[in-house]
mmCIF file of C-alpha atoms in Angstrom:
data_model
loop_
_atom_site.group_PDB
_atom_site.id
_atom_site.type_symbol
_atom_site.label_atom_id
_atom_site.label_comp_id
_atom_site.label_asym_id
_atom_site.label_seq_id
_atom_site.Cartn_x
_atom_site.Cartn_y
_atom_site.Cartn_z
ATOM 1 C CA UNK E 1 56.638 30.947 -16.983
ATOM 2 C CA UNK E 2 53.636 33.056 -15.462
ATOM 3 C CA UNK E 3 51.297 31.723 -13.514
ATOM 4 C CA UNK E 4 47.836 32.620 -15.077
ATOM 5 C CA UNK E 5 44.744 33.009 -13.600
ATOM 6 C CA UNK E 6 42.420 30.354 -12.675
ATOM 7 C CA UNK E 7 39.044 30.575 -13.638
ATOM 8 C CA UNK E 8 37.155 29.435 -9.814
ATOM 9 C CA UNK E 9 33.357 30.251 -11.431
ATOM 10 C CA UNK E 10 33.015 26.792 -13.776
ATOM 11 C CA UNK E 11 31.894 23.899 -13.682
ATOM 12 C CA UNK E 12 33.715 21.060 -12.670
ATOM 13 C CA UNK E 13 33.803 17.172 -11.816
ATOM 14 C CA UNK E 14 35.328 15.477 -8.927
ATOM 15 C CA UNK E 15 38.629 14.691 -10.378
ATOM 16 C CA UNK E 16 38.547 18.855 -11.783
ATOM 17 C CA UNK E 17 37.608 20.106 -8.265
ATOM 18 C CA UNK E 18 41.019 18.206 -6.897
ATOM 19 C CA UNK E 19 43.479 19.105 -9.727
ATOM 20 C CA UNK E 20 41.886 22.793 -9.404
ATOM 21 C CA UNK E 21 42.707 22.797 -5.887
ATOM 22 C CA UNK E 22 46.261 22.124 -5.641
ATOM 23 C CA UNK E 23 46.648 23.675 -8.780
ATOM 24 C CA UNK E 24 45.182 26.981 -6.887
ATOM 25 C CA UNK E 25 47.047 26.328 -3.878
ATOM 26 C CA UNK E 26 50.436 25.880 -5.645
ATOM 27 C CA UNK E 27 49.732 29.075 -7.405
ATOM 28 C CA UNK E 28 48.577 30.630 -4.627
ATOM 29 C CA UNK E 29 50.984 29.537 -1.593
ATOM 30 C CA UNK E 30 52.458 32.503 -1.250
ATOM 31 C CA UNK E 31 50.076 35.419 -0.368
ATOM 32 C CA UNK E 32 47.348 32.661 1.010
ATOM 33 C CA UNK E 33 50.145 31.261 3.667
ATOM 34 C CA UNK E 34 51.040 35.341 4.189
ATOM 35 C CA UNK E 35 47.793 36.245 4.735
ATOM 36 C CA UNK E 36 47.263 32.737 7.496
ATOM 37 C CA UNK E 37 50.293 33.805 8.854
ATOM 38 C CA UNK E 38 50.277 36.906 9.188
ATOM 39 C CA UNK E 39 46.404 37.054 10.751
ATOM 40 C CA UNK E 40 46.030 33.517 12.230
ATOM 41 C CA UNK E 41 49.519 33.209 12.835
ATOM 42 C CA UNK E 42 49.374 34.288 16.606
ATOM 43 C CA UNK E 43 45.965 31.870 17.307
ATOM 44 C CA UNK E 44 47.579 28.852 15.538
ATOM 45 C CA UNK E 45 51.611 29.378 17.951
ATOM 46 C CA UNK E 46 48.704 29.604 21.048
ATOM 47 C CA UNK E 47 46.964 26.607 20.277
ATOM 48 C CA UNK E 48 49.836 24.572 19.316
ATOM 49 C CA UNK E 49 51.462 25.435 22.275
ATOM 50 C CA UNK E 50 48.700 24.761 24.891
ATOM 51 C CA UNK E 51 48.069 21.635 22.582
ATOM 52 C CA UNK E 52 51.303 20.298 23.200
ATOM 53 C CA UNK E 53 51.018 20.832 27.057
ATOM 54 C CA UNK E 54 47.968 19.180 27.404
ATOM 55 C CA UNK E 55 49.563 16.296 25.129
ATOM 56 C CA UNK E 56 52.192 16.419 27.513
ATOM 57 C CA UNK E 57 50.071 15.841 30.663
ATOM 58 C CA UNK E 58 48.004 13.035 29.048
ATOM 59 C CA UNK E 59 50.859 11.524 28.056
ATOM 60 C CA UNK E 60 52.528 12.002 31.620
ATOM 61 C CA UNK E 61 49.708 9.921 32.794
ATOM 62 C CA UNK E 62 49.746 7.516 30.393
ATOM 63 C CA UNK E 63 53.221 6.440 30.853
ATOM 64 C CA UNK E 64 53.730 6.552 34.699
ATOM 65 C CA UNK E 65 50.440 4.025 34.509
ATOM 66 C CA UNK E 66 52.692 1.735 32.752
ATOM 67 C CA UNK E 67 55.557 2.038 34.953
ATOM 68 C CA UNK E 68 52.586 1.053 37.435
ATOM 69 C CA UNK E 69 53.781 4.256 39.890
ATOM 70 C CA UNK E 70 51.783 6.775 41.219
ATOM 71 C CA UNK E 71 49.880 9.276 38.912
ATOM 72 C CA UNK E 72 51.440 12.795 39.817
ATOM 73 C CA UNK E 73 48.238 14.896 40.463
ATOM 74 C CA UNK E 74 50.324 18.075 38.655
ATOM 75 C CA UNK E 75 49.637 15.581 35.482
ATOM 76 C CA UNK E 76 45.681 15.397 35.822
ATOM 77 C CA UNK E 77 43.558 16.934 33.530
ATOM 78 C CA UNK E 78 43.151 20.372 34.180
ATOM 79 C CA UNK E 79 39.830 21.745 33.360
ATOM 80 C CA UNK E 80 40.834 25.184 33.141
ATOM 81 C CA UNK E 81 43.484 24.099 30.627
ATOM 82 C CA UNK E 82 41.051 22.054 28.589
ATOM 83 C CA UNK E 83 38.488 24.952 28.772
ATOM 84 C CA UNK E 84 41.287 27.381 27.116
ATOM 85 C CA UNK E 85 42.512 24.807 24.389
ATOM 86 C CA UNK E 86 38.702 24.061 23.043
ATOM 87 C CA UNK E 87 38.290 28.164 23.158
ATOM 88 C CA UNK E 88 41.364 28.685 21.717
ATOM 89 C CA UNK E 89 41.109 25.676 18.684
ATOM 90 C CA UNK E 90 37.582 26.865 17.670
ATOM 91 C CA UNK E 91 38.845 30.925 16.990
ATOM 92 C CA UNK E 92 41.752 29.304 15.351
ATOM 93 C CA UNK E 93 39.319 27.333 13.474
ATOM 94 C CA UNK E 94 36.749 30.855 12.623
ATOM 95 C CA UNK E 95 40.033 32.467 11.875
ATOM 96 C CA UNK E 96 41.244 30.130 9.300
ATOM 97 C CA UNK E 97 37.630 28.884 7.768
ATOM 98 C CA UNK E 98 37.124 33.104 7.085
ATOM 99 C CA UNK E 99 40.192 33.881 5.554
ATOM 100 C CA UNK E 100 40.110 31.342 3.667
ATOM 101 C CA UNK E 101 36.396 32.178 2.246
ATOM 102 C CA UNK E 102 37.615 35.704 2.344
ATOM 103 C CA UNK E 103 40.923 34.960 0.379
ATOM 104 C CA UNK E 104 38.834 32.877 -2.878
ATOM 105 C CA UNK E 105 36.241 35.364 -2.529
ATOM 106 C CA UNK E 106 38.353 38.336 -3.241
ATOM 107 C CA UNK E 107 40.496 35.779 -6.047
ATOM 108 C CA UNK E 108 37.446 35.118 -7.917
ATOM 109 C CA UNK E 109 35.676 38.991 -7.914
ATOM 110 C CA UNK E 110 38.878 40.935 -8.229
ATOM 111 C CA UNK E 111 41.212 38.574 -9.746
ATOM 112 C CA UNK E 112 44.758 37.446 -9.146
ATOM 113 C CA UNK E 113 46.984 39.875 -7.329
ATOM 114 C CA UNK E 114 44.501 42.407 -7.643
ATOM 115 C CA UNK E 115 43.824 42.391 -3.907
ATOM 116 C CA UNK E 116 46.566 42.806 -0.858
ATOM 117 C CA UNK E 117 46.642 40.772 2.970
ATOM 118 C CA UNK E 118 44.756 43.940 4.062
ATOM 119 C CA UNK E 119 41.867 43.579 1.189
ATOM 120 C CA UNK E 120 41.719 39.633 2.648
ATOM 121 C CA UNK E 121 41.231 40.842 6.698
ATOM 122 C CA UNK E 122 38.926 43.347 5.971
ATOM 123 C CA UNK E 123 37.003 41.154 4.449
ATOM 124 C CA UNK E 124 37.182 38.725 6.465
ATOM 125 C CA UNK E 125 36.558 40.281 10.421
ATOM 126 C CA UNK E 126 32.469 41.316 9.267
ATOM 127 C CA UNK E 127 31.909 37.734 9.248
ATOM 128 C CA UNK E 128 33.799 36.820 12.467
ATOM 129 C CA UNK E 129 29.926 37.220 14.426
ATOM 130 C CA UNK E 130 28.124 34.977 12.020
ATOM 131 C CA UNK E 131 31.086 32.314 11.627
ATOM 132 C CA UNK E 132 30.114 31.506 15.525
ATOM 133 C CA UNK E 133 26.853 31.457 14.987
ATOM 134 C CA UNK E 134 27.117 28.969 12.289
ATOM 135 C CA UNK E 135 29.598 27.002 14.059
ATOM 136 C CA UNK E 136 27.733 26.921 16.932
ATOM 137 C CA UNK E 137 24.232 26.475 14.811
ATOM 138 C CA UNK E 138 25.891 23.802 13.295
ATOM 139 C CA UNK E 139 26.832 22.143 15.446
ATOM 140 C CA UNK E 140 23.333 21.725 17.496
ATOM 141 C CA UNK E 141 22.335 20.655 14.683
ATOM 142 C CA UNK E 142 24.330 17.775 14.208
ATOM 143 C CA UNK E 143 23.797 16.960 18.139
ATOM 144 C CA UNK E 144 19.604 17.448 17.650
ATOM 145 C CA UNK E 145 20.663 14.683 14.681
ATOM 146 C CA UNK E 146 22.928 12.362 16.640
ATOM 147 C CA UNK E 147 20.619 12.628 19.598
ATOM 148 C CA UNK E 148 17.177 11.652 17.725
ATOM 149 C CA UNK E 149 18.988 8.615 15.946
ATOM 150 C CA UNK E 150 20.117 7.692 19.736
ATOM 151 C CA UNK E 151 16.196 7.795 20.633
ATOM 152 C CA UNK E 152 15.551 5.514 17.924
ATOM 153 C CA UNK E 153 18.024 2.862 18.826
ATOM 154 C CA UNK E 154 17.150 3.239 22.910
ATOM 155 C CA UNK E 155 13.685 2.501 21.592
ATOM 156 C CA UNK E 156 14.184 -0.856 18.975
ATOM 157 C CA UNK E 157 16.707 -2.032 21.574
ATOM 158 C CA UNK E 158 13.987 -1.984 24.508
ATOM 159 C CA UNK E 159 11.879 -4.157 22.332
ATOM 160 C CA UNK E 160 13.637 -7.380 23.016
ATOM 161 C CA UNK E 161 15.071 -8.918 25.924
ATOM 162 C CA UNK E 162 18.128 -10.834 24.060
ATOM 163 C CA UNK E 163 21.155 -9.918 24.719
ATOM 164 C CA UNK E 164 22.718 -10.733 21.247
ATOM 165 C CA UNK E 165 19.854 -9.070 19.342
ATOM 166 C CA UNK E 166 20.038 -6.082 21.690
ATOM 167 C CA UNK E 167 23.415 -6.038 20.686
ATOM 168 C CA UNK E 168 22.986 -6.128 16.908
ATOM 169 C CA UNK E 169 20.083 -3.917 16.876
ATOM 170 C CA UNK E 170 22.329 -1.121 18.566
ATOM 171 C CA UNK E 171 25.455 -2.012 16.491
ATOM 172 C CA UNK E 172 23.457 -1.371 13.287
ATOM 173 C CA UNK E 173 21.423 1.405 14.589
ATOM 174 C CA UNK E 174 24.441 3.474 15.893
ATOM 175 C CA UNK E 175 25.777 3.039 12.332
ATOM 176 C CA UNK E 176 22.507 3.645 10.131
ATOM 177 C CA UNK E 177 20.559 5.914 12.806
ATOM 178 C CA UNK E 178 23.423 7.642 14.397
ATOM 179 C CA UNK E 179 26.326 7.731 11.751
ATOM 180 C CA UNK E 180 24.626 7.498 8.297
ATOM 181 C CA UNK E 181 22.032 10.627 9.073
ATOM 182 C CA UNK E 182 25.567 13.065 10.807
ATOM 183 C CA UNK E 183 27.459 12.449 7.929
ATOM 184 C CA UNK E 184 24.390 13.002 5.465
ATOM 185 C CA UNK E 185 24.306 16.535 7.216
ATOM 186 C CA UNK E 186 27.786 17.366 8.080
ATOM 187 C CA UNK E 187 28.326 17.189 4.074
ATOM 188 C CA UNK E 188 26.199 20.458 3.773
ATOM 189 C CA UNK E 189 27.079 22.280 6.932
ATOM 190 C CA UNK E 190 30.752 21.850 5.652
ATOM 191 C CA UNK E 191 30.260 24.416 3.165
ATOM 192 C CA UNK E 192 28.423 26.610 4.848
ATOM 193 C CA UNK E 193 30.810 29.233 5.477
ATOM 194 C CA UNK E 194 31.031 30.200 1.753
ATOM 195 C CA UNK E 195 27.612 31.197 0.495
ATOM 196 C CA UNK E 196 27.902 33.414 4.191
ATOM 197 C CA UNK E 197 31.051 35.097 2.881
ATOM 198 C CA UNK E 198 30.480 35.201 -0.692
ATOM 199 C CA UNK E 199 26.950 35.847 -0.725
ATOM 200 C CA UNK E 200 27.076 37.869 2.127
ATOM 201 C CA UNK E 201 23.915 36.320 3.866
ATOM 202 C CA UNK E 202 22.318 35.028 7.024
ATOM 203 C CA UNK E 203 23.416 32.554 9.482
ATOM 204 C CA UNK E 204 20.122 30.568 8.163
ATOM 205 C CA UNK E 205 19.728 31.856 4.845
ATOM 206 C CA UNK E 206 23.589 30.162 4.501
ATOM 207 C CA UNK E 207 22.517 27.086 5.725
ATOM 208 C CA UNK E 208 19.968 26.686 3.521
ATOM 209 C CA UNK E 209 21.689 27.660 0.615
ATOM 210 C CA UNK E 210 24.518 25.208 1.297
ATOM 211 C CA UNK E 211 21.584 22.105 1.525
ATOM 212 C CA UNK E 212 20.052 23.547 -1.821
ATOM 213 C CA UNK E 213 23.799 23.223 -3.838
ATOM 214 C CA UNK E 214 24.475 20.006 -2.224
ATOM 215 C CA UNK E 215 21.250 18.200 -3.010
ATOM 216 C CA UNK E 216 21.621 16.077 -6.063
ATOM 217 C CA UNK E 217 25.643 16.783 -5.763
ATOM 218 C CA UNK E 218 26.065 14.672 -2.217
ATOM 219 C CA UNK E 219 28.018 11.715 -3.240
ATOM 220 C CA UNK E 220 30.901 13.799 -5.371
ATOM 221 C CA UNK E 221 30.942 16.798 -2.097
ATOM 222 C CA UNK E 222 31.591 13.885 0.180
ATOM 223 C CA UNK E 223 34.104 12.533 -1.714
ATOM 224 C CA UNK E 224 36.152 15.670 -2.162
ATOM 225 C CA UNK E 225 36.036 16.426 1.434
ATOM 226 C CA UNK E 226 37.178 13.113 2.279
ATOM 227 C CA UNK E 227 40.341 13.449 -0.083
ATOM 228 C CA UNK E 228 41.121 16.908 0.798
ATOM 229 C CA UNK E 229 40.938 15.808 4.440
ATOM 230 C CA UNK E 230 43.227 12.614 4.071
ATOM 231 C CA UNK E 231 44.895 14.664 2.609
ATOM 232 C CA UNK E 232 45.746 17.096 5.110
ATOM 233 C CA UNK E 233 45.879 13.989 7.762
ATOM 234 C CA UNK E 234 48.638 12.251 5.741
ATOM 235 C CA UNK E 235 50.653 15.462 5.519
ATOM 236 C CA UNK E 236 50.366 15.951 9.301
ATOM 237 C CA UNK E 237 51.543 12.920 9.969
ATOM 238 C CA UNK E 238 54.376 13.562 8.478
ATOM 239 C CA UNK E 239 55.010 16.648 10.348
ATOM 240 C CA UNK E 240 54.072 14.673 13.626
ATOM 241 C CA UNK E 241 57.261 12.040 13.489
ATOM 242 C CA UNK E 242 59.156 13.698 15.598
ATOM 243 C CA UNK E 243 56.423 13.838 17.772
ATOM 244 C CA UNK E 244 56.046 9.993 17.190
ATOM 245 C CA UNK E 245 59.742 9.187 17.930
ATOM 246 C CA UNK E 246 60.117 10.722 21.716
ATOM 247 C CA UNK E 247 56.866 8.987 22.578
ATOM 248 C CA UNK E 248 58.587 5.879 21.083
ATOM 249 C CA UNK E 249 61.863 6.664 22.530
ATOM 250 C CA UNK E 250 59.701 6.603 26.219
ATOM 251 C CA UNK E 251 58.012 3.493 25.490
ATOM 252 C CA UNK E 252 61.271 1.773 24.830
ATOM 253 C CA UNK E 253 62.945 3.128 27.598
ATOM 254 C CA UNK E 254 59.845 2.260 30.154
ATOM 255 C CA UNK E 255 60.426 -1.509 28.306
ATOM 256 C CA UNK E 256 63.951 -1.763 29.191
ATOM 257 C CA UNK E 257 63.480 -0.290 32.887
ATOM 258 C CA UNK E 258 65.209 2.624 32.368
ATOM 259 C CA UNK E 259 61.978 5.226 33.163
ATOM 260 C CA UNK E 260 60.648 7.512 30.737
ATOM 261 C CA UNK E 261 60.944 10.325 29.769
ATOM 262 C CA UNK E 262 59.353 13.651 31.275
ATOM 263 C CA UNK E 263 56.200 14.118 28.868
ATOM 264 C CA UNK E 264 55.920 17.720 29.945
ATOM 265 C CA UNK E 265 59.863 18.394 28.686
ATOM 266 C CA UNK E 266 60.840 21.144 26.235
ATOM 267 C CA UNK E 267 61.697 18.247 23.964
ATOM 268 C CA UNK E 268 58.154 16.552 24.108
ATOM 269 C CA UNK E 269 56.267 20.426 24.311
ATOM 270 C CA UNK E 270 58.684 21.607 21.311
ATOM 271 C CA UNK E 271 58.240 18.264 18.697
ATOM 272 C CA UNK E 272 54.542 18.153 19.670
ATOM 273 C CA UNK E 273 53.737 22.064 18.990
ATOM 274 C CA UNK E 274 55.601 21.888 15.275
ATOM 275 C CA UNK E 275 53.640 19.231 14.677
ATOM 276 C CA UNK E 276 50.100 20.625 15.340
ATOM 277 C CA UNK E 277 51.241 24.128 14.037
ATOM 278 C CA UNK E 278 51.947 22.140 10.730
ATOM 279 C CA UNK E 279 48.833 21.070 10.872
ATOM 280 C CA UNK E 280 46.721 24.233 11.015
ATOM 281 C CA UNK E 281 49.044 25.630 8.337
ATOM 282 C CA UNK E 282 47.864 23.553 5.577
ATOM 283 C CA UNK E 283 44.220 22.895 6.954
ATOM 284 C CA UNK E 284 43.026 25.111 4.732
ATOM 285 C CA UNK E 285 43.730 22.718 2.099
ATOM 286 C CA UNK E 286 40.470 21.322 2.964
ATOM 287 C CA UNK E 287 38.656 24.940 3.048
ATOM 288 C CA UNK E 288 40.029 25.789 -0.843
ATOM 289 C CA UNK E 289 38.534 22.147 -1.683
ATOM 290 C CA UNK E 290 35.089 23.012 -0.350
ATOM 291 C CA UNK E 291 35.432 26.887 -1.459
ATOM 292 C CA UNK E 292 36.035 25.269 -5.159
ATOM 293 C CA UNK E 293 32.910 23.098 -5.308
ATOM 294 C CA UNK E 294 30.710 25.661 -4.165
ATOM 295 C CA UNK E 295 31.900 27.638 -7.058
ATOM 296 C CA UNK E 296 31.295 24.804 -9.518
ATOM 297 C CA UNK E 297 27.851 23.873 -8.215
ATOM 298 C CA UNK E 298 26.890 27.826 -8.075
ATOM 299 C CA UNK E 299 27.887 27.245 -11.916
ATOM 300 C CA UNK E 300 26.680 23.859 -12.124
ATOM 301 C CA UNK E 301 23.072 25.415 -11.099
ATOM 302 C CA UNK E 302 22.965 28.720 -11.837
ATOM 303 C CA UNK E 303 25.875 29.628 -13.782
ATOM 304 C CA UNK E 304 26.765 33.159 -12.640
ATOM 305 C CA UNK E 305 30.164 32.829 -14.326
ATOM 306 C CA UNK E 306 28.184 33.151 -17.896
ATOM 307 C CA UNK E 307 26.127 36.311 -16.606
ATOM 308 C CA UNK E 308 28.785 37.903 -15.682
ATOM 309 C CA UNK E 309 31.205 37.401 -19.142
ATOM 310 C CA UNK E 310 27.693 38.835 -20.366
ATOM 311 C CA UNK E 311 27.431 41.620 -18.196
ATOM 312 C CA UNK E 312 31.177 42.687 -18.821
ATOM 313 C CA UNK E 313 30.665 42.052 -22.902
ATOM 314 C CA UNK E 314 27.776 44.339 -22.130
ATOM 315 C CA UNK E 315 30.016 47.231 -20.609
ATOM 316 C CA UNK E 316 33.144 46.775 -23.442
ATOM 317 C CA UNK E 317 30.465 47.418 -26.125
ATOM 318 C CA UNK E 318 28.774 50.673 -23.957
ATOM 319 C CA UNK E 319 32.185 52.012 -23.336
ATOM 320 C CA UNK E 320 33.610 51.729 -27.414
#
């Protein structure tokens, strides 16, 4: 049976935006995984790999604390090494966010198999610039956010000299000055990305956009980003047990006497690295989620998907 087109410009509800997504991803496995592969591929094997290393030391540390011996000092946190995996994790994380925008984008204006890996990179490496701008926009301003609620709290707290009302009034103003007004934000700046690719606009101009489709659609955004992202996390769990089995295999062996195992072995490196490479493979479940509501409240909104049946009804009739 074969596979037919799905239409990405309509309007959908929560449950729609889900079934749409894995019904796009299962359609679309293939060339989408080629194309991550084949572009990310070499970003994802370098972060996975220093990933795993630095696991390896933290866990090195971890367990020769138990055993109550001597930290080995090669096992400290190298800050080189954690300099190098946040560098390396946030171009893995441009590189997957734009080809994933870059990948819909071409689905939806060219159609299904009408476009090659090639098509999907091109389109993809004008927007490497502005994806670190907006990462790095975005995330000041969910700092500027966090830090201003933190202000608030400092200040309430100061008001009283009790120790179990300071206590309560920072417990509830982490969570409803702090928490509440990130998360009320990081909905938006999720989707950012796409009106930047699709649209082809400003680092700004994107950010506002992405505020302006959200407002009034908050609550059902939220929600699919939280199911696409459990998601993902359930998935890479599964991927992570044999991860989760040599660290359990070390803490029964440190129980029993008989001294752990090296954390920093090819065994611990090798389980750890095909665990996080898993991961990054099928983040972009969450990026085809988010692409998918943009579409539908673009349609929702402004319904571009009707203008341009018109505008194609318009040309059959001129050509005939």
């Amino acid at each position: 049976m074969k596979n037919t087109e799905i239409q990405i410009n309509r309007k959908r509800d929560f449950s729609e935006v889900i079934n749409a997504t894995f019904t796009f991803l299962k359609q679309e496995f293939k060339p989408l995984g080629k194309v991550i592969i084949w572009y990310a591929g070499i970003p994802i094997i370098i972060t996975s790999i220093i990933g795993a290393y630095y696991s390896g030391n933290e866990l090195s540390r971890f367990f020769q604390a138990l055993e109550g011996g001597i930290v080995d000092s090669d096992a400290l946190v190298n800050p080189w090494l954690l300099t190098l995996l946040v560098l390396v994790s946030f171009a893995t994380s441009i590189f997957l966010t734009g080809l994933s925008a870059s990948y819909i984008k071409h689905y939806v204006y060219k159609g299904k198999g009408q476009f090659s890996s090639a098509d999907v990179w091109n389109g993809f490496v004008p927007f490497i610039g502005p994806l670190i701008g907006l990462y790095f926009i975005s995330f000041i301003i969910i700092m500027v956010t966090a830090a201003i609620g933190g202000i608030f709290v400092f200040g309430l707290s100061s008001l009283t000299s009790s120790t179990i009302i300071t206590a309560i009034i920072i417990f509830m103003g982490i969570i409803t000055l702090v928490i509440i007004p990130v998360v009320f934000v990081f909905v938006p700046l999720s989707m950012t990305y796409m009106p930047l690719v699709d649209e082809n606009i400003g680092v700004f101009s994107s950010i506002k956009r992405s505020f302006s489709l959200v407002f009034g659609n908050w609550w059902v955004t939220f929600g699919i980003i939280v199911i696409a992202s459990v998601i993902v996390s359930l998935l890479g769990t599964i991927f992570s047990i044999p991860a989760f089995v040599i660290g359990a295999i070390q803490g029964y062996s440190i129980a029993t006497g008989e001294g752990a195992i090296d954390s920093r072995s090819m065994a611990v490196i090798l389980t750890t690295s095909i665990g996080s490479l898993a991961q990054y493979i099928i983040y972009p479940i969450i990026f085809v989620a988010i692409a998918i509501q943009y579409y539908s409240l673009k349609e929702q909104k402004e319904n571009p998907g009707l203008l341009q049946k018109i505008e194609e009804i318009t040309d059959d009739s001129n050509m005939s």
